[in-house]
């Protein structure tokens, strides 16, 4: 699948509890810092009722959802950029993910220690931002030093790279994550190889208790949502403890509990969808006599590259794509009827796949 979100935050904020509820992977969860000493990986289906409907309309015997990979990473503390705690290992893991899921503790519980002694979302977010920014500054400064020596020869590429790196360094020095800096495609390409941490998209998770979950205007939670909005990021409030308990119940009992509690959508479902949106992903579908399947691609992906998600040979030998949108398929009630109505169309190599497309790719082997 190839898309991953790294679950990060300070120690004891509920990262592993939420990860367990997400993936049922049973990462170790305990009340002491650095309980998670290595990364834990969970593959999570993206909730989307459309894939089951596609299977029904296309007469496919089974429906397979698309997925996102969640990675639970060791807690970060002040000084992590210098190797404090498990900093160096943490930073190496976070460089591997496509986006960051930052879990922030918004609940008070005297039985669960806070690494800084009190619950303060603003301070905790700033701690993580600072450590990631300092790590990026170290990477940028090292690269800038090397590039400056190359500019002495008048190398035009090195001069341009120096200009961009200095722009990035100034932004980071001001305490800003790189994702908030407007960069052209050319500038992004020139620094892409540095794999800078603060350039990654971010999703904030407010880990609340059940009372706060029922009170969306809770001041502690509002602080986090306001900070996320200012940064242009998404934020979701979930109760990790409740989601974990629901995950332990049989499905029928869990659904009954949610119904009684007035919960229309689980927090984890909201979190998964928000992560999907944070990465700017879309879903398209394929269906045949064996299965209907949902596939994940970046928004703006062209038809040959979308076909390549299924198999590399399909991209190499791409001829055309037979496309019908999900909504049109539902209205037609069957693929054969859709063809009769003339709403199944043929698209070429320049076609940009849309969310909800049901595609059949033609290709040469």
XYZ file of C-alpha atoms in Angstrom:
365
model
C 0.000 0.000 0.000
C 2.887 2.346 0.813
C 1.272 5.064 2.990
C 2.095 5.324 6.670
C 1.346 7.535 9.672
C 3.709 7.693 12.640
C 1.980 7.993 16.038
C 4.163 10.323 18.121
C 4.013 12.388 21.291
C 5.486 12.672 24.759
C 5.731 9.527 26.911
C 2.491 8.495 28.677
C 0.068 10.428 26.474
C -1.776 7.300 25.279
C -0.020 6.584 21.973
C 0.175 2.832 22.470
C -3.363 2.628 23.888
C -4.692 4.302 20.748
C -2.430 2.171 18.544
C -3.763 -0.990 20.189
C -7.339 0.114 19.657
C -6.549 0.931 16.022
C -4.738 -2.215 15.068
C -5.461 -4.811 17.760
C -1.688 -5.388 17.606
C -1.300 -5.411 21.406
C 1.705 -3.149 21.763
C 2.959 -3.036 25.360
C 1.097 -0.407 27.390
C 2.304 0.569 30.873
C 2.458 3.593 33.153
C 6.109 4.531 32.771
C 8.089 6.534 30.214
C 9.632 4.817 27.181
C 7.468 1.727 27.513
C 7.532 1.651 23.698
C 11.220 1.063 23.000
C 10.866 0.062 19.386
C 8.342 0.821 16.706
C 5.139 -1.203 16.459
C 3.384 -1.454 13.102
C -0.323 -1.992 12.475
C -2.191 -2.247 9.176
C -5.600 -0.580 9.477
C -8.522 -0.753 6.999
C -9.986 2.592 5.941
C -13.729 2.574 6.706
C -15.578 3.069 3.421
C -19.006 1.477 2.800
C -18.656 2.080 -0.942
C -16.412 -0.937 -1.511
C -19.107 -3.349 -0.269
C -21.655 -1.654 -2.514
C -19.314 -1.911 -5.512
C -18.927 -5.631 -4.804
C -22.699 -6.022 -4.682
C -23.348 -4.120 -7.927
C -20.463 -5.732 -9.807
C -21.378 -9.186 -8.448
C -17.953 -9.705 -6.867
C -17.974 -12.359 -4.102
C -15.912 -10.304 -1.621
C -14.989 -6.705 -0.825
C -11.488 -5.675 0.238
C -10.971 -2.190 1.766
C -7.933 -0.012 1.273
C -5.513 0.338 4.180
C -3.135 2.699 5.974
C -0.131 1.663 8.020
C 0.131 3.109 11.533
C 3.500 3.090 13.294
C 3.679 3.524 17.088
C 6.980 5.249 17.900
C 8.776 5.713 21.223
C 7.986 8.864 23.229
C 9.904 12.062 22.566
C 11.333 14.272 25.327
C 13.309 17.503 25.552
C 16.767 16.874 24.124
C 15.679 14.073 21.786
C 17.374 15.831 18.860
C 20.641 15.312 20.795
C 19.845 11.678 21.572
C 18.135 12.136 24.967
C 15.740 9.335 25.944
C 15.358 7.267 22.791
C 15.707 10.332 20.569
C 18.011 9.122 17.806
C 16.037 5.906 17.279
C 12.758 7.845 17.417
C 13.908 10.337 14.793
C 15.103 7.605 12.450
C 11.690 5.933 12.625
C 9.735 9.126 12.035
C 11.779 9.881 8.933
C 10.320 6.716 7.391
C 6.618 7.676 7.649
C 4.572 9.779 5.223
C 2.797 11.860 7.869
C 2.804 12.426 11.620
C -0.090 11.625 13.950
C 0.659 13.669 17.085
C -1.175 12.372 20.159
C -1.572 15.077 22.805
C -2.753 14.309 26.329
C -5.843 16.344 27.247
C -7.028 14.302 30.236
C -6.082 14.525 33.919
C -5.426 11.300 35.818
C -3.327 11.229 39.017
C -2.629 7.532 38.437
C -0.882 8.175 35.106
C 2.337 10.141 35.382
C 2.996 13.045 33.019
C 6.635 13.428 32.017
C 6.432 17.203 32.734
C 4.231 16.920 35.821
C 0.999 18.450 34.490
C -1.396 18.419 31.530
C -0.673 21.326 29.166
C -1.385 20.679 25.451
C 0.239 23.926 24.265
C 3.492 23.196 26.093
C 3.520 19.568 24.994
C 2.973 20.472 21.332
C 5.739 23.079 21.522
C 8.106 20.469 22.990
C 7.562 18.144 20.040
C 7.744 21.001 17.524
C 10.987 22.241 19.052
C 12.680 18.858 19.020
C 11.720 18.140 15.426
C 12.718 21.646 14.325
C 16.101 21.359 16.056
C 16.684 17.991 14.408
C 15.845 19.561 11.029
C 18.117 22.527 11.736
C 20.993 20.142 12.338
C 20.320 18.419 9.017
C 19.938 21.713 7.117
C 23.029 23.312 8.682
C 25.172 20.331 7.777
C 23.926 20.376 4.172
C 24.291 24.154 3.942
C 27.914 23.956 5.058
C 28.664 21.463 2.287
C 26.807 23.500 -0.337
C 28.595 26.737 0.585
C 31.935 25.172 -0.281
C 30.534 24.224 -3.698
C 29.370 27.790 -4.421
C 32.971 29.027 -4.447
C 33.331 27.561 -7.936
C 30.281 29.514 -9.137
C 28.178 26.367 -9.546
C 24.683 27.677 -10.386
C 22.873 24.677 -8.905
C 24.822 25.019 -5.651
C 24.048 28.743 -5.509
C 20.333 28.035 -5.918
C 20.456 25.264 -3.330
C 22.231 27.597 -0.889
C 19.494 30.198 -1.373
C 16.752 27.670 -0.598
C 18.551 26.141 2.372
C 19.044 29.586 3.922
C 15.340 30.276 3.444
C 14.495 26.986 5.192
C 17.007 27.636 7.981
C 15.509 31.078 8.693
C 11.998 29.601 8.881
C 13.092 26.842 11.278
C 15.086 29.270 13.438
C 11.899 31.278 13.928
C 10.350 28.183 15.530
C 8.126 27.289 12.592
C 7.627 23.788 11.148
C 8.676 23.545 7.514
C 5.190 22.437 6.416
C 4.019 26.033 7.067
C 6.583 27.487 4.608
C 5.379 28.106 1.058
C 7.797 26.425 -1.344
C 7.633 26.014 -5.110
C 7.800 22.527 -6.642
C 11.393 23.264 -7.655
C 12.323 24.220 -4.091
C 10.596 21.129 -2.674
C 12.466 18.895 -5.111
C 15.832 20.383 -4.157
C 15.375 19.645 -0.435
C 13.360 16.414 -0.777
C 16.415 14.228 -0.242
C 16.937 15.714 3.236
C 13.691 14.039 4.402
C 13.026 16.842 6.894
C 10.726 15.932 9.778
C 8.752 19.179 10.067
C 7.943 19.089 6.346
C 5.677 16.085 6.892
C 1.887 16.634 7.097
C 0.535 16.386 10.639
C -2.718 15.247 12.260
C -3.351 16.149 15.911
C -5.171 13.713 18.190
C -6.577 15.078 21.439
C -6.649 12.104 23.808
C -9.495 12.983 26.183
C -11.513 11.320 28.920
C -15.169 10.418 28.386
C -16.436 13.631 30.019
C -14.361 15.801 27.696
C -15.510 13.747 24.704
C -19.070 14.796 25.496
C -17.982 18.439 25.897
C -16.487 19.644 22.599
C -15.900 23.157 23.982
C -13.705 21.895 26.831
C -10.977 24.568 27.217
C -8.107 22.056 27.257
C -9.276 20.488 23.994
C -10.037 23.903 22.470
C -6.401 24.949 22.947
C -5.266 22.028 20.803
C -7.890 22.596 18.102
C -7.025 26.310 17.916
C -3.323 25.508 17.507
C -4.092 22.978 14.775
C -6.325 25.470 12.940
C -3.626 28.136 13.089
C -1.212 25.687 11.479
C -3.727 24.570 8.856
C -3.739 21.017 10.234
C -6.573 18.646 11.107
C -7.428 17.654 14.683
C -9.634 14.901 16.119
C -10.672 14.289 19.735
C -10.925 10.668 20.831
C -11.002 8.846 24.139
C -8.240 6.267 23.833
C -9.408 4.402 26.935
C -12.987 4.123 25.637
C -11.855 3.056 22.150
C -9.593 0.436 23.698
C -12.478 -0.926 25.799
C -14.782 -1.018 22.769
C -12.123 -2.935 20.890
C -12.193 -5.663 23.536
C -15.944 -6.246 23.142
C -17.549 -8.547 20.571
C -18.692 -6.491 17.588
C -22.410 -6.759 18.402
C -21.852 -5.635 22.011
C -19.611 -2.775 20.924
C -22.275 -1.547 18.484
C -24.961 -1.763 21.170
C -22.765 0.187 23.615
C -22.144 2.924 21.031
C -25.857 3.113 20.262
C -26.747 3.518 23.939
C -24.019 6.135 24.374
C -25.200 8.043 21.310
C -21.937 7.453 19.440
C -22.675 7.548 15.690
C -19.067 7.061 14.566
C -16.138 5.734 16.554
C -13.247 8.049 17.315
C -10.903 5.624 15.607
C -12.948 5.757 12.417
C -12.707 9.562 12.494
C -8.986 9.319 13.132
C -8.401 6.950 10.212
C -10.394 9.127 7.817
C -8.634 12.272 9.016
C -5.272 10.577 8.482
C -6.353 9.610 4.987
C -7.334 13.229 4.302
C -4.117 14.570 5.844
C -2.129 12.606 3.291
C -4.468 13.933 0.541
C -5.345 10.435 -0.603
C -8.273 9.287 -2.699
C -9.880 5.888 -3.203
C -10.670 4.226 -6.497
C -12.137 0.769 -7.005
C -11.641 -2.272 -9.192
C -13.991 -5.232 -9.445
C -13.979 -8.617 -11.162
C -15.349 -12.116 -10.716
C -13.082 -12.685 -7.701
C -13.258 -9.485 -5.661
C -14.019 -5.788 -5.459
C -11.088 -3.853 -4.029
C -10.418 -0.307 -2.891
C -7.061 1.246 -3.790
C -5.249 4.249 -2.341
C -3.468 6.858 -4.460
C -2.467 10.490 -4.046
C -4.933 13.024 -5.394
C -3.873 13.971 -8.920
C -2.548 10.509 -9.845
C -2.835 9.718 -13.556
C -4.479 6.528 -14.830
C -1.249 4.643 -15.747
C 0.228 5.264 -12.278
C -3.056 4.221 -10.624
C -2.918 0.995 -12.648
C 0.658 0.562 -11.437
C -0.644 0.391 -7.867
C -2.271 -2.900 -8.842
C 0.708 -4.260 -10.799
C 3.778 -2.629 -12.342
C 3.095 -4.437 -15.659
C -0.240 -2.623 -15.899
C 1.503 0.751 -15.785
C 4.200 -0.257 -18.269
C 1.704 -1.646 -20.803
C -1.155 0.773 -20.105
C -3.537 1.250 -23.044
C -6.686 2.812 -21.552
C -9.004 2.856 -18.558
C -12.699 2.067 -18.608
C -14.196 4.381 -15.979
C -17.531 4.783 -14.267
C -17.931 6.856 -11.123
C -19.359 5.151 -8.036
C -22.384 7.491 -7.902
C -23.235 6.743 -11.546
C -22.865 3.009 -10.951
C -25.260 3.195 -7.989
C -27.802 5.167 -10.018
C -27.578 2.666 -12.903
C -27.882 -0.250 -10.428
C -25.527 -2.451 -12.494
C -22.473 -2.181 -14.744
C -24.339 -3.606 -17.744
C -27.124 -1.039 -17.314
C -24.512 1.716 -17.015
C -23.065 0.644 -20.365
C -26.528 0.728 -21.932
C -26.964 4.275 -20.630
C -23.604 5.302 -22.101
C -22.117 6.473 -18.781
C -19.120 4.130 -18.885
C -16.330 6.013 -20.637
C -12.836 5.261 -21.929
C -9.955 7.425 -20.675
C -6.312 7.623 -21.760
C -2.910 8.217 -20.203
C -3.598 11.832 -19.263
C -6.717 11.028 -17.217
C -6.530 12.030 -13.558
C -8.198 9.356 -11.416
C -10.990 10.727 -9.198
C -12.142 9.629 -5.769
C -14.918 7.077 -6.273
C -13.903 5.971 -9.767
C -14.540 2.314 -10.589
C -11.842 1.415 -13.094
C -11.050 -1.392 -15.492
C -7.538 -1.041 -16.942
C -6.583 -2.334 -20.394
C -2.901 -3.047 -20.918
C -0.395 -5.008 -23.004
C 1.584 -7.678 -21.217
